[in-house]
Coordinates of C-alpha atoms and ligand atoms in Angstrom, one line a residue:
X202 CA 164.0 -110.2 224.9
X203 CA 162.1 -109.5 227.8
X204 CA 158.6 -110.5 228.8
X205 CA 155.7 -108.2 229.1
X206 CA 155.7 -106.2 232.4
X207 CA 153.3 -106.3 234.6
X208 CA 153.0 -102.6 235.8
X209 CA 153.4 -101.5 232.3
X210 CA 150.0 -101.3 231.4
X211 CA 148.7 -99.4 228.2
X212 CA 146.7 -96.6 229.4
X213 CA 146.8 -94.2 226.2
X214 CA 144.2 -94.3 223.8
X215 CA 144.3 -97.1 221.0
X216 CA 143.4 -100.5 221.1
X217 CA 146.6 -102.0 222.3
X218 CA 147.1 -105.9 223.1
X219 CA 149.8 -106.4 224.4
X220 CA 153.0 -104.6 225.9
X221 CA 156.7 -105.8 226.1
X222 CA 160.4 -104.1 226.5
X223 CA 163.3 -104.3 223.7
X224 CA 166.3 -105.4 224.4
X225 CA 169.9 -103.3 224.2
X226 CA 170.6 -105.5 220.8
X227 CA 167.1 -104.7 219.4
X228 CA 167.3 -101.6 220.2
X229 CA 171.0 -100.5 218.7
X230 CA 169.2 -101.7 215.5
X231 CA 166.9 -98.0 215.8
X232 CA 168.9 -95.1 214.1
X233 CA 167.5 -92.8 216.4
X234 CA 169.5 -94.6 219.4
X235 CA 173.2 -95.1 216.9
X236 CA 175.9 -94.0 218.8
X237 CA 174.8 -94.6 222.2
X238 CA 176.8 -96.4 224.8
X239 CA 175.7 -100.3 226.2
X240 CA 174.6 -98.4 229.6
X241 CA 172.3 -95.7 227.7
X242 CA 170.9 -98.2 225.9
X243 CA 170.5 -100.2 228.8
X244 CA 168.6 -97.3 230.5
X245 CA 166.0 -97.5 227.9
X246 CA 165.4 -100.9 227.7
X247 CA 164.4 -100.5 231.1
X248 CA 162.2 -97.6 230.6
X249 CA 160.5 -98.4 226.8
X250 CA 157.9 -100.5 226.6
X251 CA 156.3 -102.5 223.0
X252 CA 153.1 -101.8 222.6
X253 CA 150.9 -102.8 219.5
X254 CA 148.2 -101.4 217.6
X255 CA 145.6 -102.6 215.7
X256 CA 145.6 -101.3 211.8
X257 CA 143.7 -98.2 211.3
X258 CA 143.0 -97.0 215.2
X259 CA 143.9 -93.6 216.9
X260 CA 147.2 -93.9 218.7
X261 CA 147.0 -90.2 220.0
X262 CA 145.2 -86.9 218.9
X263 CA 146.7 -83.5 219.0
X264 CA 144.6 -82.0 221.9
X265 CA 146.1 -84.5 224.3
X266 CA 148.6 -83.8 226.1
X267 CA 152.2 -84.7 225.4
X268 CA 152.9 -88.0 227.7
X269 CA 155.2 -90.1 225.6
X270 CA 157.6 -90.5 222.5
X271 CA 156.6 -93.6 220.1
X272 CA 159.0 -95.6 217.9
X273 CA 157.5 -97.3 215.0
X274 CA 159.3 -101.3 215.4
X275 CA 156.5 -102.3 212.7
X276 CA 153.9 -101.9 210.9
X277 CA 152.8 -98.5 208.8
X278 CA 151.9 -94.5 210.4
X279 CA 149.9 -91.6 209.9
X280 CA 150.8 -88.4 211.1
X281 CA 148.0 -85.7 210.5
X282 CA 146.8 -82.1 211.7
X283 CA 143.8 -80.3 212.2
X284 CA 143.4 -77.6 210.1
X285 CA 140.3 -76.0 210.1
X286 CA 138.2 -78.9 210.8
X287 CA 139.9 -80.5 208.2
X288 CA 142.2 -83.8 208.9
X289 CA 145.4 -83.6 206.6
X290 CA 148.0 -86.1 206.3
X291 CA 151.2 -84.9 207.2
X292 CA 153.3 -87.7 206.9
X293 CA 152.5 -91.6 206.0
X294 CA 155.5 -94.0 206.0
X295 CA 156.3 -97.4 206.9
X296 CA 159.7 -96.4 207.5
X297 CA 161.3 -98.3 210.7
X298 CA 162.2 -95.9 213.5
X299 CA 160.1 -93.4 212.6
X300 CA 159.7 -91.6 215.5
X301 CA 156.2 -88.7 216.3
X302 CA 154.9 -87.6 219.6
X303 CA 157.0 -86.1 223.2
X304 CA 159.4 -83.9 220.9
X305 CA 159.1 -81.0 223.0
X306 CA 159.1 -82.7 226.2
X307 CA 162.9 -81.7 226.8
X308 CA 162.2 -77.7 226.7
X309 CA 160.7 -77.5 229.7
X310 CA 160.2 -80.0 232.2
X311 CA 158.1 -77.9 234.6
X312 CA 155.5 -77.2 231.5
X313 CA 153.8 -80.2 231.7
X314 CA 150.9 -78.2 229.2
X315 CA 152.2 -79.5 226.0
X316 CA 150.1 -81.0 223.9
X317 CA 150.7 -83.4 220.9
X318 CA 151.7 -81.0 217.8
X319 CA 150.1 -83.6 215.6
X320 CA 147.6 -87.1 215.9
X321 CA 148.7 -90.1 214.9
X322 CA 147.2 -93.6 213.7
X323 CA 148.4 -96.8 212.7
X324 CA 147.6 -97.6 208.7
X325 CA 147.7 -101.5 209.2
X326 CA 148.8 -103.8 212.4
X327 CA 151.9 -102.2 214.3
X328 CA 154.0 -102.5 217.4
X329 CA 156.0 -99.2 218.7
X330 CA 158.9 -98.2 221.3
X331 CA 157.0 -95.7 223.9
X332 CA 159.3 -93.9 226.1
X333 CA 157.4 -91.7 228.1
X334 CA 158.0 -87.9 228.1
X335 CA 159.6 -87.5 231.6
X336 CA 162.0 -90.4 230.5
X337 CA 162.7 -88.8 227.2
X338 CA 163.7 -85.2 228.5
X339 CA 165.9 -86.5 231.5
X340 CA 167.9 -88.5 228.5
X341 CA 168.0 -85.8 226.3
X342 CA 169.0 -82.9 229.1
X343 CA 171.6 -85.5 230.5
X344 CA 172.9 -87.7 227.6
X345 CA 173.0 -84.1 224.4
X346 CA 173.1 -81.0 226.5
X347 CA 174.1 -79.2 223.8
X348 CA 171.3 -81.0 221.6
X349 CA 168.6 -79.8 223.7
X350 CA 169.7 -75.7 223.3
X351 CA 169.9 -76.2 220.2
X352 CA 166.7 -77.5 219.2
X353 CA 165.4 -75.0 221.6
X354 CA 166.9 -72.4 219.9
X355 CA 165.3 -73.9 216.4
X356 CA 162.1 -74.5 217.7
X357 CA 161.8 -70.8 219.1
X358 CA 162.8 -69.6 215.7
X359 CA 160.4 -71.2 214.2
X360 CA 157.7 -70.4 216.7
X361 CA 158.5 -66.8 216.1
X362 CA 159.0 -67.0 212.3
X363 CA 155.2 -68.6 212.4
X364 CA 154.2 -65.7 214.5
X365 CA 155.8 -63.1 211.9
X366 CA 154.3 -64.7 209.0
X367 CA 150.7 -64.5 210.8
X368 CA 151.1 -60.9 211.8
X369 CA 152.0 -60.0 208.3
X370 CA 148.8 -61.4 207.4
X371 CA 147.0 -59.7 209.6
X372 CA 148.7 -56.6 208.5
X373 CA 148.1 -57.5 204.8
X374 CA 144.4 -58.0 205.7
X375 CA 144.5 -54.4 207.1
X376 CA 145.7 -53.4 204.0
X377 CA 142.7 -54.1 202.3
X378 CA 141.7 -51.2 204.3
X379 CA 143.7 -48.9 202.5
X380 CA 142.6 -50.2 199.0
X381 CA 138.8 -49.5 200.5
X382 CA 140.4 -46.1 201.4
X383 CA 142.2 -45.4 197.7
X384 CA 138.2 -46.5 196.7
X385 CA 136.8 -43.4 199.1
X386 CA 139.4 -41.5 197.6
X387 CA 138.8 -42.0 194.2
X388 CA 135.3 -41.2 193.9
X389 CA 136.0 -37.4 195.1
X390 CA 138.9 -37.3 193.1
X391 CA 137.2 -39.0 190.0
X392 CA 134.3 -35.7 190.6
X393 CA 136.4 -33.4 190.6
X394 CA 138.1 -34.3 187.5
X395 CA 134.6 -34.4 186.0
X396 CA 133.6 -31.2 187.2
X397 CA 136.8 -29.3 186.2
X398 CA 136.4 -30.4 182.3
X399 CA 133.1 -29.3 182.2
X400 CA 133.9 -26.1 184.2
X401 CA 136.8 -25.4 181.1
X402 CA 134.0 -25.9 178.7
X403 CA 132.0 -22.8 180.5
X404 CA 135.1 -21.0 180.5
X405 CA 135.3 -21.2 176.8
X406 CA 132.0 -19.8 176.7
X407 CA 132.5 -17.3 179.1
X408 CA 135.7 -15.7 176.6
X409 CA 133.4 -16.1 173.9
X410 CA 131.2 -13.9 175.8
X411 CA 134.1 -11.6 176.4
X412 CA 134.7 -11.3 172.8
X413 CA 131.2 -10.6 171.5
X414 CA 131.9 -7.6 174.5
X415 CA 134.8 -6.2 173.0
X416 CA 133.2 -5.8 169.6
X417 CA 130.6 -3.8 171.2
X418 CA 128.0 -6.5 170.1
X419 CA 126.3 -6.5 173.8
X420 CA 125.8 -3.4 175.9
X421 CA 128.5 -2.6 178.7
X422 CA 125.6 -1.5 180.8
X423 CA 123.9 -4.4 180.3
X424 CA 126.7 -7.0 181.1
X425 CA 126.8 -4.8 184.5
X426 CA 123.2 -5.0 185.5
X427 CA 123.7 -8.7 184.9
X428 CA 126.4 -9.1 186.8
X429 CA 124.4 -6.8 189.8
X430 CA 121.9 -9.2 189.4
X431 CA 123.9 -12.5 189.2
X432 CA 125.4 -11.2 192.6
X433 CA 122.2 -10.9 194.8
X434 CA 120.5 -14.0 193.2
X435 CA 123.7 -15.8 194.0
X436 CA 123.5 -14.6 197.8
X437 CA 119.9 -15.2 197.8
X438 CA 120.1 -19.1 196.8
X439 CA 123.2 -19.3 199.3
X440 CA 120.8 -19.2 202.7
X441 CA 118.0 -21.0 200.9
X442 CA 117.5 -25.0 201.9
X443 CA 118.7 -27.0 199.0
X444 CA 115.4 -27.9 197.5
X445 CA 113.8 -31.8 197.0
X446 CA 113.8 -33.2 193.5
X447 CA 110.0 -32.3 193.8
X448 CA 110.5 -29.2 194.3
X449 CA 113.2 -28.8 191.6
X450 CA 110.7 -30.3 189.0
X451 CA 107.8 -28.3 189.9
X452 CA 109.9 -25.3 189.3
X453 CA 111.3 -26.9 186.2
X454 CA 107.2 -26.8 185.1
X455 CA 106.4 -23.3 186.1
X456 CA 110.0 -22.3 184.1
X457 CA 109.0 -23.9 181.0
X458 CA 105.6 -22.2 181.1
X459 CA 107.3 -18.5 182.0
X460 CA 109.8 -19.3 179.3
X461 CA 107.6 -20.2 176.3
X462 CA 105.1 -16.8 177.4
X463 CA 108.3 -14.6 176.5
X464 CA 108.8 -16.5 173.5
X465 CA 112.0 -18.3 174.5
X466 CA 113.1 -21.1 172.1
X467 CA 114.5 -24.6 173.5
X468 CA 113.5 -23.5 177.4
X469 CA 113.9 -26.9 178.4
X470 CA 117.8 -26.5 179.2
X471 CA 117.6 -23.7 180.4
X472 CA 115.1 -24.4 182.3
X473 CA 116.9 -27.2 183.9
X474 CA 120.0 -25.4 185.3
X475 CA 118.0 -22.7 186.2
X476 CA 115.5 -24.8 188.9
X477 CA 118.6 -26.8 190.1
X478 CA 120.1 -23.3 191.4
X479 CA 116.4 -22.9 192.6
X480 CA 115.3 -20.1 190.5
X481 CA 111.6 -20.2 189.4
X482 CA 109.2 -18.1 187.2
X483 CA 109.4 -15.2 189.6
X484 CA 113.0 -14.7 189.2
X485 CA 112.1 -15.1 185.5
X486 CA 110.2 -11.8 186.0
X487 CA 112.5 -9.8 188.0
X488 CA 115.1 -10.4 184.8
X489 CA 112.8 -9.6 182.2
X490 CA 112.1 -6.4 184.5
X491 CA 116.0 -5.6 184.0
X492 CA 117.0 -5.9 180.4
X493 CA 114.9 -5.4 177.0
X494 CA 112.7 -7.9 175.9
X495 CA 115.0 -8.7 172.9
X496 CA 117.9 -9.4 175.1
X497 CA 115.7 -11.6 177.7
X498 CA 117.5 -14.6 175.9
X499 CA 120.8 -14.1 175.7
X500 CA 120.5 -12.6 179.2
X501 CA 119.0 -15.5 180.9
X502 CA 121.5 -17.6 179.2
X503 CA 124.1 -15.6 180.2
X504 CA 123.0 -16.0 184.0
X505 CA 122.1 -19.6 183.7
X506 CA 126.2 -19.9 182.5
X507 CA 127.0 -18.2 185.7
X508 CA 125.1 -20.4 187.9
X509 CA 126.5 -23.6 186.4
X510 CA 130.1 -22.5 186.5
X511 CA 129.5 -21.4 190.4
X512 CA 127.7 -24.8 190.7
X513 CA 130.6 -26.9 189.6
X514 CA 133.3 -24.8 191.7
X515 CA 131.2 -25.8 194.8
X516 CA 131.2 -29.6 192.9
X517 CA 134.7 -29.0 193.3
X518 CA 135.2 -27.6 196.6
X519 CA 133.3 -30.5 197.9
X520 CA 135.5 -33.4 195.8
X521 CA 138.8 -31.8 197.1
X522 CA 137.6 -30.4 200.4
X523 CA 136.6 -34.9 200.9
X524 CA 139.7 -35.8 199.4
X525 CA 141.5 -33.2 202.0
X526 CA 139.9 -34.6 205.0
X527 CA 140.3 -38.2 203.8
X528 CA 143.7 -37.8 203.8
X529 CA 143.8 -35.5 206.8
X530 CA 142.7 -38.6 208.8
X531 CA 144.8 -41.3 207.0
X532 CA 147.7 -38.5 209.2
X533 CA 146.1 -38.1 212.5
X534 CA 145.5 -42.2 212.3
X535 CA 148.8 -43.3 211.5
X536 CA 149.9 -40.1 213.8
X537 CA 152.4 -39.6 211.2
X538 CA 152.9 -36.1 212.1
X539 CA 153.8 -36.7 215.9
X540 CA 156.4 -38.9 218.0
X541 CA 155.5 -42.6 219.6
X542 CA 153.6 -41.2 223.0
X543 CA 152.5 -38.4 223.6
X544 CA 149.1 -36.5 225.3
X545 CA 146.2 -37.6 222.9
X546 CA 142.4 -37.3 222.6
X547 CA 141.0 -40.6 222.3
X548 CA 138.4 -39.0 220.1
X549 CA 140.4 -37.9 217.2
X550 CA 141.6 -41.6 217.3
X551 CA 138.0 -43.1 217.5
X552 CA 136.9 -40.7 214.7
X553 CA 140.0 -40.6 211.9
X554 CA 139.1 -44.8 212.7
X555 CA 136.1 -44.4 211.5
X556 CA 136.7 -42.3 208.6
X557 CA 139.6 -44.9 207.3
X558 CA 137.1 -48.0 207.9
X559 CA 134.6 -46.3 206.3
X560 CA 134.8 -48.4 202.7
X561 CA 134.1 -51.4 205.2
X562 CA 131.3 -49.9 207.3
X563 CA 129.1 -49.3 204.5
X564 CA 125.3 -49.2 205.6
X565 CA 126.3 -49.2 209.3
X566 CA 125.2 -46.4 211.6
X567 CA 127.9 -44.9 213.6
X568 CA 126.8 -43.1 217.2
X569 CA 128.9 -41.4 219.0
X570 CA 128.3 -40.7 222.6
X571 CA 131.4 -38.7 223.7
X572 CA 132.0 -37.1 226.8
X573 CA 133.9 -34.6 225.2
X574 CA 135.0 -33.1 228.6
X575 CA 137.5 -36.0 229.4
X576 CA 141.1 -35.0 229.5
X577 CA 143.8 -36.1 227.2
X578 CA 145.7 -39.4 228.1
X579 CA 149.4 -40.5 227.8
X580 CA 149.2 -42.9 225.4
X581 CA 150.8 -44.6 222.4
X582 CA 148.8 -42.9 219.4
X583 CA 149.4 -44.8 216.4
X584 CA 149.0 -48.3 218.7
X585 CA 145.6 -47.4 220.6
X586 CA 144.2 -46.8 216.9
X587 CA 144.9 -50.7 216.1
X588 CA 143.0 -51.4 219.2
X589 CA 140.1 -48.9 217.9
X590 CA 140.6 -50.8 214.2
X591 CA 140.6 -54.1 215.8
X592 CA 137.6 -53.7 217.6
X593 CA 135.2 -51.9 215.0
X594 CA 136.7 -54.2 212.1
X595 CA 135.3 -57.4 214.4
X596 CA 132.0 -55.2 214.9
X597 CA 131.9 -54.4 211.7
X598 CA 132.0 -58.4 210.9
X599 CA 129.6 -59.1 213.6
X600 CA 127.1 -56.7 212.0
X601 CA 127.2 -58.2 208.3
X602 CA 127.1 -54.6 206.8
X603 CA 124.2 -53.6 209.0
X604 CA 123.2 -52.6 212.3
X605 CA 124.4 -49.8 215.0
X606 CA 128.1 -49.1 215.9
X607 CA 128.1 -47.4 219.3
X608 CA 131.4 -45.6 220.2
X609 CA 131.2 -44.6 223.6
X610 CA 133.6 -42.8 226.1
X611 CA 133.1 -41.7 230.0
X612 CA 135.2 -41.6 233.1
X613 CA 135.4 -43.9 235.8
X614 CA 137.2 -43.0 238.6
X615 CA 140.9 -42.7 237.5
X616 CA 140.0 -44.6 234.1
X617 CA 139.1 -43.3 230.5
X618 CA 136.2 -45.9 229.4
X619 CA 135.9 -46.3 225.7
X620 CA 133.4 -48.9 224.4
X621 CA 133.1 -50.1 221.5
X622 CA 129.6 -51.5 220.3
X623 CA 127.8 -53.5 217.9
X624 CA 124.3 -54.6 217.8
X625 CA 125.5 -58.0 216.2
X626 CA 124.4 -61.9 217.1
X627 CA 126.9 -61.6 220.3
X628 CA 130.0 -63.9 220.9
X629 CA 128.4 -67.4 221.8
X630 CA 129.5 -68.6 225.3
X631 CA 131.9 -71.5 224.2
X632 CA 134.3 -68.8 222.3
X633 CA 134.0 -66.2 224.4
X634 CA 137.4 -67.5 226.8
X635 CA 139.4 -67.8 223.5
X636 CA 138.8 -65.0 221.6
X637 CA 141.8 -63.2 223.1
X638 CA 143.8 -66.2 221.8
X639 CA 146.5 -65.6 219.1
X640 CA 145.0 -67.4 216.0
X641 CA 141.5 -68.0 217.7
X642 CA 139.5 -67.3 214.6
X643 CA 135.8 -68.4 214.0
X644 CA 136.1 -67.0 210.3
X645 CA 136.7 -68.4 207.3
X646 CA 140.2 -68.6 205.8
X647 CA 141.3 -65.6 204.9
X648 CA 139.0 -63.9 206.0
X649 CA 140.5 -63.9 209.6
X650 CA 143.7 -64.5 211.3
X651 CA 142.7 -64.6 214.9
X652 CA 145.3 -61.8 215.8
X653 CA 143.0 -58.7 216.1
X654 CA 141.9 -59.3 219.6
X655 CA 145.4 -60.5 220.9
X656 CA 146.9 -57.9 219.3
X657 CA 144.2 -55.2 221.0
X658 CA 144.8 -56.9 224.4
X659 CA 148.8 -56.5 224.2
X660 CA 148.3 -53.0 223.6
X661 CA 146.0 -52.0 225.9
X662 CA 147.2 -54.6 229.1
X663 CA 150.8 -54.7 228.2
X664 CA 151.6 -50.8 226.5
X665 CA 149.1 -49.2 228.5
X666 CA 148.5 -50.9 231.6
X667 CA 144.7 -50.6 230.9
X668 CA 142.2 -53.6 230.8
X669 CA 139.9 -54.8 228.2
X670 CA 136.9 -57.2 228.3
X671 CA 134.2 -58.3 226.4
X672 CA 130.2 -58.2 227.7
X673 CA 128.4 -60.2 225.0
X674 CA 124.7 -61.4 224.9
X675 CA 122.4 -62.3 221.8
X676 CA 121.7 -58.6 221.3
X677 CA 124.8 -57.6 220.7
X678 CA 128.6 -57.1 221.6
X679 CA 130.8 -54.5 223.9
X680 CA 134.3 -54.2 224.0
X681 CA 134.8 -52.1 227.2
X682 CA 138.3 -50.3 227.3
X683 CA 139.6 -49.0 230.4
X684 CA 142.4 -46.7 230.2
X685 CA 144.8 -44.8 233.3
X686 CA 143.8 -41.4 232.7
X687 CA 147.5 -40.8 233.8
X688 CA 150.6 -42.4 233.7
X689 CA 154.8 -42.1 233.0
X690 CA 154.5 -44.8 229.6
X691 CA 157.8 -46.1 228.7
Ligands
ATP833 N1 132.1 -58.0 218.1 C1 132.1 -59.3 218.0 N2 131.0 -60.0 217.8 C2 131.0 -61.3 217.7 N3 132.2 -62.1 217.7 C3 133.3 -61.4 217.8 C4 133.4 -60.0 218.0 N4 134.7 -59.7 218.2 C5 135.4 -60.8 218.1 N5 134.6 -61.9 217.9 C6 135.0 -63.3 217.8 O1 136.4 -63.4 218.3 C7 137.2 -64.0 217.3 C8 138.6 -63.5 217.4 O2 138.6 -62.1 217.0 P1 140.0 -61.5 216.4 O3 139.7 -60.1 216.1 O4 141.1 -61.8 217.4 O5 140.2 -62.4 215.1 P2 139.5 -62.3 213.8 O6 138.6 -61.1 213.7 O7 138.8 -63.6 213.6 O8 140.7 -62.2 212.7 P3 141.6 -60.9 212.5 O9 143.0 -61.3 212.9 O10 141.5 -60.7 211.1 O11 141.1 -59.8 213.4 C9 136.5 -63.7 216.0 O12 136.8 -64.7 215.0 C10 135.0 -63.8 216.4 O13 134.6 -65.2 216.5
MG834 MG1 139.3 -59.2 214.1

């Protein structure tokens, strides 16, 4: 065994007394060195050095960066990781040869970046074998070629299987957008259905109606006058302003009144449907003008029947004409209609954005200033519309539910600028350079999978050759967009 080295001083972190080497015998008895020759493990002994820890101290932490391989001789480890603030145990053994830190170190010699994937501590008084990184990777590219590709290969699959898992939950989070959007699309629906039982029930009436008709109990010439009548009252209310619900009552009041004078029993319904289609006392007058007294009733009944029928078909019109449009943009979003790239105007993407994150926007006030005289761009449809998700989603966020959400476009020179602000608390200055990080999140789990922003930033830099950057102050957040207004995308 040989002594403590002079030059091999202990410069990581830890409280280390003392250092020494191994020697080949020693170290055949690791089984992370079995099978190597007397001159390999001759190398080592010459290159590891013993150093010893104290129980319960920081060896290394997972922000530093990768310098060197350690070899538990003795003593007990902790392997642990950050997640979320929160330290977890990975691994705790006592097992001899246990081996944590410069794993990567043989990828890539020239990346001298990598950091620690993990920390580690001692649990109680220990000694380890510390090879330093540069050592480690010329043994491993020399000694198992064949090793090193393929623990490349592995550790690029799982890098990328990481990555797919994360995407998928950013998609999956997206997807709660469409369950806000089946939401938007249920209430219209949900009317609708409403509206069309209650329009059966007036249809039932109505061929009652027709009935009484045929048996010659009401006067042909009176059903016609009605029906004269039901048309220009019904063209009259349909350029009047919808009235206020003071309005409505005081014409409910003056209804009653005009009702009970003609000797009209249980007004109060009728009186009802009558002021919500906006017909008051006067109109009262011009009817009782038009049919005998003792038909005043069942004439005004007969109107008022009209009027709610007409009143639900609008209902109607409405629910579906919503339900039409909702859907109308979940196409022009997703651009399901269209190929990949193609000529677009970046305002139907922006607005059919808006319309599908509506469920999340709730109380938010959306301005548009459009300059609706920019041309259409080449552009990736269905891809710039993350972008325009990603951004108003992390607006949206910013805003907690309230504030102003500015969408903006304009030209600059051979750009098309779209911005995209919020009147939120502003990106503080020590996130700002990560937010374009993959995984940089500041929200809580689940809630966020850091991708938004990196995915935005691919789209635009990488599929569009366009730029994006944040300006961010305590009032409030813009994501400035720069798009070529023309290109050949491939
Ligand atoms: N408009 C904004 N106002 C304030 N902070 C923002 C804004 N946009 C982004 N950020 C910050 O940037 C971080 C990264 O945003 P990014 O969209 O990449 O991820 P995320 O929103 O956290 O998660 P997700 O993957 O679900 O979008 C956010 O966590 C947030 O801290
Ligand atoms: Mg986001």
């Amino acid at each position: 065994m040989s002594e403590p080295s002079a030059d091999t001083t202990t410069a990581t972190a830890g409280s280390a007394t003392g250092v020494r080497r191994l020697s080949v015998d020693e170290l055949r008895t690791l089984f992370l060195f079995e099978g190597l020759t007397d001159d390999q493990l001759q190398w080592i002994a010459e290159r590891g050095e013993v150093r010893t820890y104290d129980g319960d101290v920081a060896v290394y932490s997972e922000a530093d960066p990768a310098d060197y391989l350690f070899i538990l001789l003795s003593g007990g480890l902790r392997m642990s990781r950050s997640v979320q603030g929160e330290d977890l145990t990975v691994v705790e053994t006592q097992y001899r040869g246990a081996y944590s830190g410069a794993m990567r170190a043989f990828v890539d010699a020239a990346d001298d970046t990598f950091t620690y994937a993990n920390s580690l501590a001692t649990t109680e008084p220990s000694s380890f074998l510390v090879l330093s990184s540069a050592h480690f990777a010329e043994l491993m590219r020399t000694w198992f070629p064949m090793a090193v590709h393929l623990l490349d290969g592995l550790y690029l699959g799982i890098r990328n299987s990481e990555s797919v898992v994360r995407q998928r939950e950013h998609l999956a989070r997206l997807g709660t957008l469409s369950a806000g959007l089946a939401h938007e699309l249920n209430n219209p629906a949900a009317a609708a259905v409403r509206a069309t039982g209650q329009l059966r029930d007036q249809v039932a009436r109505a061929r009652h109606k027709l009935k009484l008709l045929a048996y010659g109990k009401i006067d042909a010439e009176l059903i016609a006058g009605l029906v004269e009548l039901q048309e220009t009252t019904m063209l009259e209310m349909a350029d009047r302003p919808a009235l206020s619900p003071v309005e409505v009552s005081d014409l409910e009041d003056g209804l009653i009144d005009r009702l009970d004078e003609s000797g009209i029993s249980g007004a109060d319904d009728l009186a009802a449907v009558l002021a919500s289609a906006g017909l008051g006392a006067r109109w009262v007058d011009r009817v009782a003008d038009a049919v005998s007294p003792d038909t005043l009733d069942g004439s005004l009944r007969f109107l008022a029947n009209t009027f709610e029928t007409e009143a639900l078909m609008d209902e109607i019109t409405e629910a579906t004409t919503r339900i039409s449009n909702l859907v109308g943009a979940v196409k022009q979003y997703a651009y399901m209609d269209s190929s990949a790239t193609q000529e677009i105007d970046v305002h139907v993407g922006l607005d059919s954005t808006v319309v599908i994150l509506g469920h999340k926007l709730g109380a938010i006030e959306v301005r548009r200033e459009y300059d609706r005289s920019l041309p259409k761009i080449p552009a990736f449809a269905a891809e710039l519309n993350q972008v325009w998700t990603n951004l108003i989603d992390n607006a949206a966020d910013a805003m907690g539910g309230h504030g102003v959400l500015t969408l903006r476009t304009s030209r600059e020179d051979d750009w098309l600028v779209v911005e995209v602000a919020d009147d939120g608390p502003g990106i503080p200055a020590d996130v700002l350079p990560r937010i374009f990080d993959a995984f940089f999140t500041t929200k809580d789990v689940g809630a966020g999978t850091g991708l938004g922003l990196e995915n935005a930033k691919r789209i635009v830099c990488k599929r569009h050759r366009g730029e994006i950057e944040p300006v961010s102050s305590p009032e409030g957040t813009t994501f400035r967009v720069k798009l070529p207004l023309a290109q050949q995308l491939r």
